Tab-separated table of C-alpha atoms in Angstrom:
chain	number	residue	atom	x	y	z
A	1485	MET	CA	-8.332	-4.440	8.202
A	1486	LEU	CA	-8.927	-1.043	6.591
A	1487	TYR	CA	-9.337	-0.407	2.857
A	1488	ILE	CA	-8.306	2.715	1.001
A	1489	GLN	CA	-8.653	3.555	-2.689
A	1490	HIS	CA	-5.254	3.555	-4.372
A	1491	ASN	CA	-5.539	7.036	-5.903
A	1492	ASP	CA	-6.440	8.535	-2.517
A	1493	LEU	CA	-3.556	6.666	-0.914
A	1494	THR	CA	-1.123	7.908	-3.570
A	1495	ARG	CA	-2.162	11.546	-3.081
A	1496	PHE	CA	-1.871	11.242	0.692
A	1497	VAL	CA	1.582	9.639	0.621
A	1498	ALA	CA	2.821	12.212	-1.906
A	1499	SER	CA	1.628	15.024	0.364
A	1500	ILE	CA	3.672	13.605	3.257
A	1501	PHE	CA	6.890	13.653	1.233
A	1502	SER	CA	6.137	17.166	-0.019
A	1503	GLN	CA	6.030	18.191	3.654
A	1504	ILE	CA	9.618	17.005	4.169
A	1505	ALA	CA	11.073	19.088	1.325
A	1506	CYS	CA	10.935	16.596	-1.520
A	1507	SER	CA	9.981	18.145	-4.846
A	1508	SER	CA	6.460	17.582	-6.125
A	1509	GLU	CA	7.835	15.283	-8.835
A	1510	GLU	CA	9.818	13.166	-6.392
A	1511	SER	CA	6.963	13.039	-3.885
A	1512	GLN	CA	4.636	11.746	-6.589
A	1513	ARG	CA	7.236	9.228	-7.732
A	1514	ILE	CA	7.846	7.838	-4.226
A	1515	ALA	CA	4.107	7.578	-3.637
A	1516	HIS	CA	3.569	5.886	-7.000
A	1517	TYR	CA	6.124	3.159	-6.351
A	1518	LEU	CA	5.065	2.530	-2.751
A	1519	VAL	CA	1.381	2.246	-3.629
A	1520	SER	CA	2.278	0.143	-6.670
A	1521	ALA	CA	3.868	-2.352	-4.290
A	1522	ASN	CA	0.648	-2.500	-2.253
A	1523	LEU	CA	-1.404	-2.930	-5.413
A	1524	SER	CA	0.874	-5.796	-6.442
A	1525	GLY	CA	0.364	-7.578	-3.130
A	1526	HIS	CA	3.849	-6.735	-1.828
A	1527	ASP	CA	2.688	-4.803	1.246
A	1528	SER	CA	6.165	-5.263	2.741
A	1529	HIS	CA	7.527	-2.771	0.184
A	1530	GLY	CA	4.530	-0.453	0.200
A	1531	VAL	CA	3.230	2.400	2.319
A	1532	VAL	CA	4.220	0.628	5.539
A	1533	ARG	CA	7.630	2.127	4.706
A	1534	VAL	CA	6.453	5.758	4.870
A	1535	PRO	CA	7.346	6.508	8.529
A	1536	ARG	CA	10.738	4.844	8.115
A	1537	TYR	CA	11.517	6.800	4.928
A	1538	VAL	CA	10.528	10.045	6.658
A	1539	GLN	CA	12.750	9.219	9.624
A	1540	MET	CA	15.670	8.418	7.296
A	1541	LYS	CA	15.194	11.763	5.541
A	1542	HIS	CA	15.286	13.632	8.865
A	1543	GLU	CA	18.397	11.709	9.922
A	1544	GLY	CA	20.181	12.572	6.663
A	1545	ALA	CA	20.389	8.897	5.700
A	1546	VAL	CA	18.559	9.667	2.461
A	1547	ILE	CA	18.670	12.888	0.421
A	1548	ALA	CA	15.880	14.420	-1.637
A	1549	ASP	CA	15.951	14.942	-5.403
A	1550	GLN	CA	19.260	13.303	-6.216
A	1551	GLN	CA	20.484	12.640	-9.741
A	1552	VAL	CA	22.731	9.648	-10.307
A	1553	LYS	CA	26.389	10.467	-10.867
A	1554	VAL	CA	28.163	8.599	-13.659
A	1555	VAL	CA	31.347	7.165	-12.163
A	1556	SER	CA	32.384	5.180	-15.244
A	1557	ASP	CA	30.848	4.852	-18.689
A	1558	THR	CA	31.359	2.721	-21.796
A	1559	PRO	CA	28.959	1.971	-24.656
A	1560	VAL	CA	27.480	-1.001	-22.764
A	1561	ILE	CA	28.463	-0.421	-19.107
A	1562	ALA	CA	27.660	2.318	-16.621
A	1563	VAL	CA	28.807	2.580	-13.019
A	1564	LEU	CA	26.442	4.920	-11.189
A	1565	ASP	CA	26.369	6.511	-7.744
A	1566	GLY	CA	22.962	7.329	-6.287
A	1567	GLY	CA	24.356	9.762	-3.718
A	1568	TYR	CA	21.993	8.311	-1.064
A	1569	GLY	CA	19.001	9.606	-2.975
A	1570	PHE	CA	15.581	8.063	-2.572
A	1571	GLY	CA	15.677	4.712	-4.317
A	1572	GLN	CA	12.419	5.507	-6.084
A	1573	SER	CA	14.284	8.309	-7.860
A	1574	VAL	CA	17.765	6.942	-8.511
A	1575	ALA	CA	16.843	3.329	-9.378
A	1576	PRO	CA	14.554	4.358	-12.278
A	1577	GLN	CA	17.314	6.669	-13.532
A	1578	ALA	CA	19.815	3.809	-13.474
A	1579	THR	CA	17.357	1.460	-15.156
A	1580	ARG	CA	16.703	4.023	-17.869
A	1581	ILE	CA	20.425	4.239	-18.622
A	1582	GLY	CA	20.644	0.443	-18.814
A	1583	ILE	CA	17.630	0.258	-21.132
A	1584	ASP	CA	18.969	2.950	-23.471
A	1585	LYS	CA	22.377	1.291	-23.751
A	1586	CYS	CA	20.790	-2.106	-24.368
A	1587	LYS	CA	18.476	-0.801	-27.073
A	1588	GLN	CA	21.488	0.640	-28.857
A	1589	PHE	CA	23.870	-2.303	-28.551
A	1590	GLY	CA	21.690	-5.292	-27.617
A	1591	LEU	CA	23.328	-5.834	-24.239
A	1592	SER	CA	24.198	-3.680	-21.237
A	1593	ALA	CA	25.236	-3.838	-17.612
A	1594	ILE	CA	24.838	-1.157	-14.980
A	1595	THR	CA	25.758	-0.964	-11.335
A	1596	LEU	CA	24.136	1.423	-8.892
A	1597	ARG	CA	25.809	2.192	-5.587
A	1598	ASN	CA	24.710	4.219	-2.563
A	1599	ALA	CA	20.977	4.241	-3.293
A	1600	GLY	CA	18.276	4.719	-0.710
A	1601	HIS	CA	15.841	1.842	-0.282
A	1602	ILE	CA	14.769	1.039	-3.859
A	1603	GLY	CA	11.586	-0.778	-2.887
A	1604	ARG	CA	10.147	-3.501	-5.078
A	1605	VAL	CA	12.853	-4.519	-7.574
A	1606	GLY	CA	10.196	-6.012	-9.843
A	1607	ASP	CA	9.165	-2.457	-10.792
A	1608	PHE	CA	12.427	-2.056	-12.665
A	1609	ALA	CA	12.231	-5.454	-14.334
A	1610	GLU	CA	8.740	-4.425	-15.490
A	1611	MET	CA	10.164	-1.138	-16.761
A	1612	ALA	CA	12.659	-3.042	-18.934
A	1613	ALA	CA	10.108	-5.637	-20.050
A	1614	ALA	CA	7.777	-2.857	-21.205
A	1615	GLU	CA	10.470	-1.982	-23.746
A	1616	GLY	CA	10.947	-5.579	-24.848
A	1617	LEU	CA	14.071	-6.308	-22.800
A	1618	VAL	CA	15.093	-9.175	-20.553
A	1619	SER	CA	16.682	-8.016	-17.297
A	1620	VAL	CA	18.426	-9.630	-14.325
A	1621	HIS	CA	18.989	-7.782	-11.051
A	1622	PHE	CA	21.176	-8.580	-8.035
A	1623	VAL	CA	20.556	-6.330	-5.031
A	1624	ASN	CA	21.914	-5.949	-1.512
A	1625	ALA	CA	21.424	-3.538	1.382
A	1626	ALA	CA	24.702	-2.577	3.010
A	1627	GLY	CA	24.299	-1.806	6.681
A	1628	SER	CA	21.048	-3.779	6.928
A	1629	ILE	CA	22.244	-6.957	8.635
A	1630	LEU	CA	19.161	-9.139	9.033
A	1631	VAL	CA	19.633	-12.676	7.730
A	1632	ALA	CA	21.531	-15.644	9.117
A	1633	PRO	CA	23.441	-17.823	6.634
A	1634	PHE	CA	22.495	-21.487	6.387
A	1635	GLY	CA	23.911	-23.287	9.402
A	1636	GLY	CA	24.342	-20.105	11.461
A	1637	VAL	CA	22.305	-17.991	13.861
A	1638	ASP	CA	24.156	-14.670	13.601
A	1639	ARG	CA	23.068	-12.000	11.135
A	1640	ARG	CA	25.400	-11.719	8.163
A	1641	PHE	CA	23.290	-10.978	5.029
A	1642	SER	CA	20.820	-8.319	4.029
A	1643	THR	CA	17.622	-9.756	2.546
A	1644	ALA	CA	19.545	-9.587	-0.763
A	1645	PRO	CA	16.790	-9.566	-3.432
A	1646	PHE	CA	17.095	-11.304	-6.812
A	1647	CYS	CA	14.913	-10.467	-9.800
A	1648	VAL	CA	14.492	-11.542	-13.437
A	1649	GLY	CA	12.078	-10.077	-15.988
A	1650	LEU	CA	11.087	-11.539	-19.375
A	1651	PRO	CA	8.953	-9.604	-21.869
A	1652	ARG	CA	6.066	-11.269	-23.677
A	1653	PRO	CA	4.857	-9.311	-26.729
A	1654	GLY	CA	1.212	-8.414	-26.300
A	1655	LYS	CA	1.044	-10.136	-22.901
A	1656	SER	CA	2.063	-9.503	-19.330
A	1657	PRO	CA	5.763	-10.142	-18.666
A	1658	LEU	CA	7.152	-12.870	-16.468
A	1659	ILE	CA	8.589	-11.236	-13.338
A	1660	LEU	CA	10.462	-13.306	-10.761
A	1661	ASP	CA	11.262	-11.139	-7.738
A	1662	PHE	CA	12.106	-12.370	-4.261
A	1663	ALA	CA	14.248	-11.822	-1.222
A	1664	THR	CA	16.767	-14.576	-0.590
A	1665	SER	CA	15.464	-14.795	2.982
A	1666	VAL	CA	12.386	-16.793	3.995
A	1667	VAL	CA	10.566	-13.454	4.167
A	1668	ALA	CA	11.554	-9.881	3.374
A	1669	GLU	CA	12.127	-7.711	6.440
A	1670	GLY	CA	9.101	-5.664	5.412
A	1671	LYS	CA	6.901	-8.735	5.873
A	1672	VAL	CA	8.090	-8.962	9.478
A	1673	LEU	CA	7.278	-5.254	9.774
A	1674	VAL	CA	3.765	-5.821	8.385
A	1675	ALA	CA	3.235	-8.757	10.759
A	1676	SER	CA	4.363	-6.621	13.698
A	1677	GLN	CA	1.603	-4.118	12.852
A	1678	GLY	CA	-1.229	-6.604	12.747
A	1679	GLY	CA	-0.906	-7.696	9.122
A	1680	LYS	CA	-0.345	-11.099	7.576
A	1681	GLN	CA	1.698	-13.300	9.864
A	1682	ILE	CA	4.999	-14.791	8.730
A	1683	PRO	CA	5.742	-18.541	8.535
A	1684	PRO	CA	6.486	-20.226	11.882
A	1685	ASP	CA	10.091	-20.977	10.897
A	1686	ALA	CA	10.924	-17.619	9.265
A	1687	LEU	CA	13.075	-16.343	12.148
A	1688	ILE	CA	15.807	-17.905	14.231
A	1689	GLY	CA	16.849	-17.004	17.765
A	1690	PRO	CA	20.383	-16.871	19.154
A	1691	ASP	CA	19.906	-20.349	20.614
A	1692	GLY	CA	18.951	-21.799	17.206
A	1693	THR	CA	15.220	-22.006	17.951
A	1694	MET	CA	13.020	-21.058	14.989
A	1695	GLY	CA	10.000	-18.810	15.440
A	1696	SER	CA	7.737	-16.130	13.983
A	1697	ASN	CA	7.466	-13.509	16.739
A	1698	PRO	CA	8.571	-10.153	15.247
A	1699	GLU	CA	10.149	-9.314	18.620
A	1700	LEU	CA	12.929	-11.731	17.699
A	1701	LEU	CA	13.928	-9.215	15.024
A	1702	TYR	CA	12.883	-5.915	16.637
A	1703	GLY	CA	12.906	-6.473	20.386
A	1704	LYS	CA	10.028	-4.926	22.368
A	1705	TYR	CA	8.006	-2.236	20.583
A	1706	GLU	CA	4.825	-0.172	20.881
A	1707	ALA	CA	1.938	-0.981	18.514
A	1708	THR	CA	2.281	2.171	16.392
A	1709	GLY	CA	5.847	3.006	17.394
A	1710	PRO	CA	9.001	2.594	15.306
A	1711	ARG	CA	10.587	-0.774	14.609
A	1712	ASP	CA	14.362	-0.991	14.984
A	1713	HIS	CA	15.917	-4.254	13.884
A	1714	ARG	CA	19.100	-3.341	15.741
A	1715	LYS	CA	17.277	-4.020	19.016
A	1716	GLY	CA	16.397	-7.642	18.312
A	1717	GLU	CA	18.579	-10.646	19.085
A	1718	GLY	CA	17.294	-12.971	16.359
A	1719	ALA	CA	17.654	-13.104	12.594
A	1720	ILE	CA	15.614	-13.911	9.495
A	1721	ARG	CA	16.493	-17.272	7.980
A	1722	ALA	CA	17.776	-17.690	4.429
A	1723	PHE	CA	15.229	-19.493	2.253
A	1724	GLY	CA	15.861	-22.906	0.714
A	1725	GLU	CA	18.586	-23.806	3.177
A	1726	HIS	CA	22.001	-23.904	1.429
A	1727	LYS	CA	20.558	-22.891	-1.967
A	1728	GLY	CA	19.024	-19.622	-0.823
A	1729	SER	CA	22.027	-18.898	1.346
A	1730	GLY	CA	24.317	-19.408	-1.653
A	1731	LEU	CA	22.221	-17.100	-3.829
A	1732	ALA	CA	22.339	-14.481	-1.062
A	1733	VAL	CA	26.149	-14.636	-1.162
A	1734	MET	CA	26.052	-13.854	-4.890
A	1735	CYS	CA	23.600	-10.980	-4.431
A	1736	GLU	CA	25.817	-9.496	-1.716
A	1737	LEU	CA	28.953	-9.787	-3.844
A	1738	LEU	CA	27.478	-8.761	-7.207
A	1739	GLY	CA	24.904	-6.220	-6.018
A	1740	GLY	CA	27.048	-4.993	-3.142
A	1741	ALA	CA	30.770	-5.575	-3.598
A	1742	LEU	CA	30.897	-5.211	-7.402
A	1743	SER	CA	28.660	-2.128	-7.409
A	1744	GLY	CA	30.928	-0.354	-4.938
A	1745	THR	CA	28.255	-0.170	-2.238
A	1746	GLY	CA	29.981	-2.909	-0.300
A	1747	ALA	CA	28.669	-6.208	0.990
A	1748	THR	CA	26.593	-6.039	4.154
A	1749	SER	CA	28.690	-5.671	7.300
A	1750	PRO	CA	28.652	-3.701	10.573
A	1751	GLY	CA	29.361	0.007	10.537
A	1752	ARG	CA	28.200	0.727	6.990
A	1753	PRO	CA	25.423	3.277	6.417
A	1754	PHE	CA	22.254	1.899	4.864
A	1755	ALA	CA	22.398	1.799	1.079
A	1756	ASN	CA	21.065	-0.439	-1.630
A	1757	GLY	CA	23.486	-1.651	-4.262
A	1758	MET	CA	22.270	-3.122	-7.523
A	1759	MET	CA	23.847	-4.811	-10.518
A	1760	SER	CA	21.526	-5.133	-13.509
A	1761	LEU	CA	21.997	-6.883	-16.826
A	1762	PHE	CA	19.811	-6.038	-19.828
A	1763	ILE	CA	19.421	-8.182	-22.948
A	1764	ASP	CA	17.521	-7.418	-26.140
A	1765	PRO	CA	16.071	-10.799	-27.184
A	1766	ALA	CA	15.443	-9.506	-30.707
A	1767	ARG	CA	19.218	-9.182	-31.238
A	1768	ILE	CA	19.846	-12.769	-30.126
A	1769	ASP	CA	16.789	-14.300	-31.771
A	1770	PRO	CA	15.779	-12.424	-34.954
A	1771	THR	CA	13.606	-15.337	-36.210
A	1772	PRO	CA	11.812	-14.836	-33.669
A	1773	PHE	CA	11.683	-18.197	-31.904
A	1774	PHE	CA	11.801	-16.961	-28.312
A	1775	PRO	CA	8.267	-15.497	-27.850
A	1776	SER	CA	6.457	-18.524	-29.240
A	1777	GLU	CA	8.694	-20.907	-27.296
A	1778	VAL	CA	7.985	-19.016	-24.059
A	1779	ASP	CA	4.248	-19.313	-24.737
A	1780	ARG	CA	4.532	-23.001	-25.628
A	1781	TYR	CA	6.496	-23.810	-22.509
A	1782	ILE	CA	4.117	-21.924	-20.214
A	1783	SER	CA	1.195	-23.851	-21.686
A	1784	TYR	CA	3.102	-27.089	-21.178
A	1785	LEU	CA	3.779	-26.246	-17.532
A	1786	LYS	CA	0.185	-25.273	-16.830
A	1787	ALA	CA	-1.062	-28.531	-18.355
A	1788	SER	CA	0.542	-30.542	-15.552
A	1789	ARG	CA	-1.799	-32.560	-13.359
A	1790	LEU	CA	-2.455	-30.706	-10.115
A	1791	ALA	CA	-1.378	-31.867	-6.683
A	1792	ASP	CA	-4.376	-29.955	-5.312
A	1793	PRO	CA	-7.407	-30.032	-7.646
A	1794	GLU	CA	-8.571	-26.693	-6.217
A	1795	ALA	CA	-5.276	-24.939	-6.985
A	1796	GLU	CA	-3.519	-23.979	-10.208
A	1797	ILE	CA	-0.021	-23.592	-11.563
A	1798	LEU	CA	0.990	-19.941	-11.641
A	1799	MET	CA	3.821	-18.295	-13.529
A	1800	PRO	CA	6.082	-15.595	-12.048
A	1801	GLY	CA	4.165	-12.312	-12.017
A	1802	GLU	CA	0.658	-13.746	-12.310
A	1803	THR	CA	-0.099	-13.363	-8.612
A	1804	GLU	CA	0.925	-9.690	-8.720
A	1805	GLU	CA	-1.236	-9.096	-11.788
A	1806	ARG	CA	-4.283	-10.559	-10.024
A	1807	TYR	CA	-3.637	-8.523	-6.903
A	1808	ARG	CA	-3.477	-5.349	-8.994
A	1809	GLU	CA	-6.823	-6.064	-10.606
A	1810	GLN	CA	-8.472	-6.870	-7.289
A	1811	ARG	CA	-7.001	-3.999	-5.279
A	1812	ARG	CA	-7.726	-1.367	-7.913
A	1813	ARG	CA	-11.328	-2.477	-7.620
A	1814	GLU	CA	-11.610	-3.086	-3.876
A	1815	GLY	CA	-8.985	-0.754	-2.422
A	1816	CYS	CA	-5.645	-1.469	-0.740
A	1817	PRO	CA	-6.005	-3.360	2.554
A	1818	LEU	CA	-3.989	-1.949	5.450
A	1819	PRO	CA	-3.818	-3.180	9.038
A	1820	ALA	CA	-5.152	-0.594	11.484
A	1821	ASP	CA	-1.747	-0.234	13.198
A	1822	THR	CA	-0.032	0.386	9.862
A	1823	TRP	CA	-2.567	3.044	8.899
A	1824	GLN	CA	-2.368	4.708	12.305
A	1825	SER	CA	1.434	4.883	12.152
A	1826	ILE	CA	1.232	6.616	8.741
A	1827	VAL	CA	-1.429	9.054	9.962
A	1828	GLU	CA	0.628	9.879	13.057
A	1829	CYS	CA	3.675	10.432	10.832
A	1830	ALA	CA	1.656	12.803	8.626
A	1831	LYS	CA	0.435	14.775	11.624
A	1832	ARG	CA	3.963	15.060	13.039
A	1833	GLU	CA	5.007	16.630	9.745
A	1834	GLY	CA	2.196	19.188	10.026
A	1835	LEU	CA	-0.103	17.758	7.373
A	1836	SER	CA	-3.664	19.053	7.584
A	1837	GLU	CA	-6.352	16.684	8.858
A	1838	GLN	CA	-8.342	17.479	5.703
A	1839	LEU	CA	-5.668	15.795	3.563
A	1840	ILE	CA	-5.986	12.466	5.389
A	1841	PRO	CA	-8.272	10.261	3.282
A	1842	GLN	CA	-11.118	8.192	4.636
A	1843	THR	CA	-10.808	4.439	5.035
A	1844	LEU	CA	-13.419	1.706	4.895
A	1845	ARG	CA	-13.813	-1.353	7.074
A	1846	GLU	CA	-14.801	-3.447	4.055
A	1847	PRO	CA	-13.515	-3.623	0.457
A	1848	TYR	CA	-14.680	-0.836	-1.840
A	1849	ARG	CA	-16.639	-3.259	-3.988
A	1850	SER	CA	-19.123	-3.651	-1.132
A	1851	HIS	CA	-20.112	0.000	-1.483
A	1852	HIS	CA	-20.775	0.285	-5.208
């Protein structure tokens, strides 16, 4: 495992996107969100995505420096088209519109269609929570057919993320953010490059046998070469059996069909769709009862006797907060294959060797 300081990693990733004709502002924004995912412990949505994003840009599957187009607008609703822009650009724009409408009227709903890969959805729940708003997000990825429904072996869903954010005045928000599959596709990608391995029952083969070999999803691949899920014969399993599969249906239909992106099916170009609801708790609860009740309930939950005396009861978002503290101090860990694939991508785009930062074989804390 290699370790790299997050500021160095951000500068390096931004320089790669500047090389492929993204503006300086967009390059910095993409790098910020990707490295933020690594800092939060979600390596599946972090810099491992860089070579794939670059490839998508070259193929015309994603377009630089897009502004969302307003398709329909009311005081509390906006229907937005991302024009296949980088998700790290168009998703924050859409979230900003939802936040502004909610702050004016107490409630809003936005849909975003035709967005490039938006990355970690929790970023946008955190964006709303920072302004005191509750948010709920349903997301799909049209054209990214990866997940088998409960009881089946054929791919039918995207990983269909679901996310909820709750603000806590003066404290870190509660952020629940997960794929409706056993693992996100990016976790299979990380595992295929020497990173953390996925659970033994995360994938399912065409004969119904469960497994964890990334080749089930990608077929044969070279260590630092591209991963193409279209070449594999297996699928990722939906989490929680019928419950996760049912939630995936709702994410596909609300995030995909209702947004206008379309539910995941063959022949569609890749695009994220998102439906987001924003609620101002101060409008519903002027007393205010909600913040103190959230705190009381969290304390009540954490006071439960532990099944494992060495463990603890964590709330949504606490793990990410701890990862951020640790990785800002120690550096972001990257498998050697992941790092090499990013470096090779940078060199292919003509980036100077001098701009490639140094890595360490041990956490940064060992050297200070």
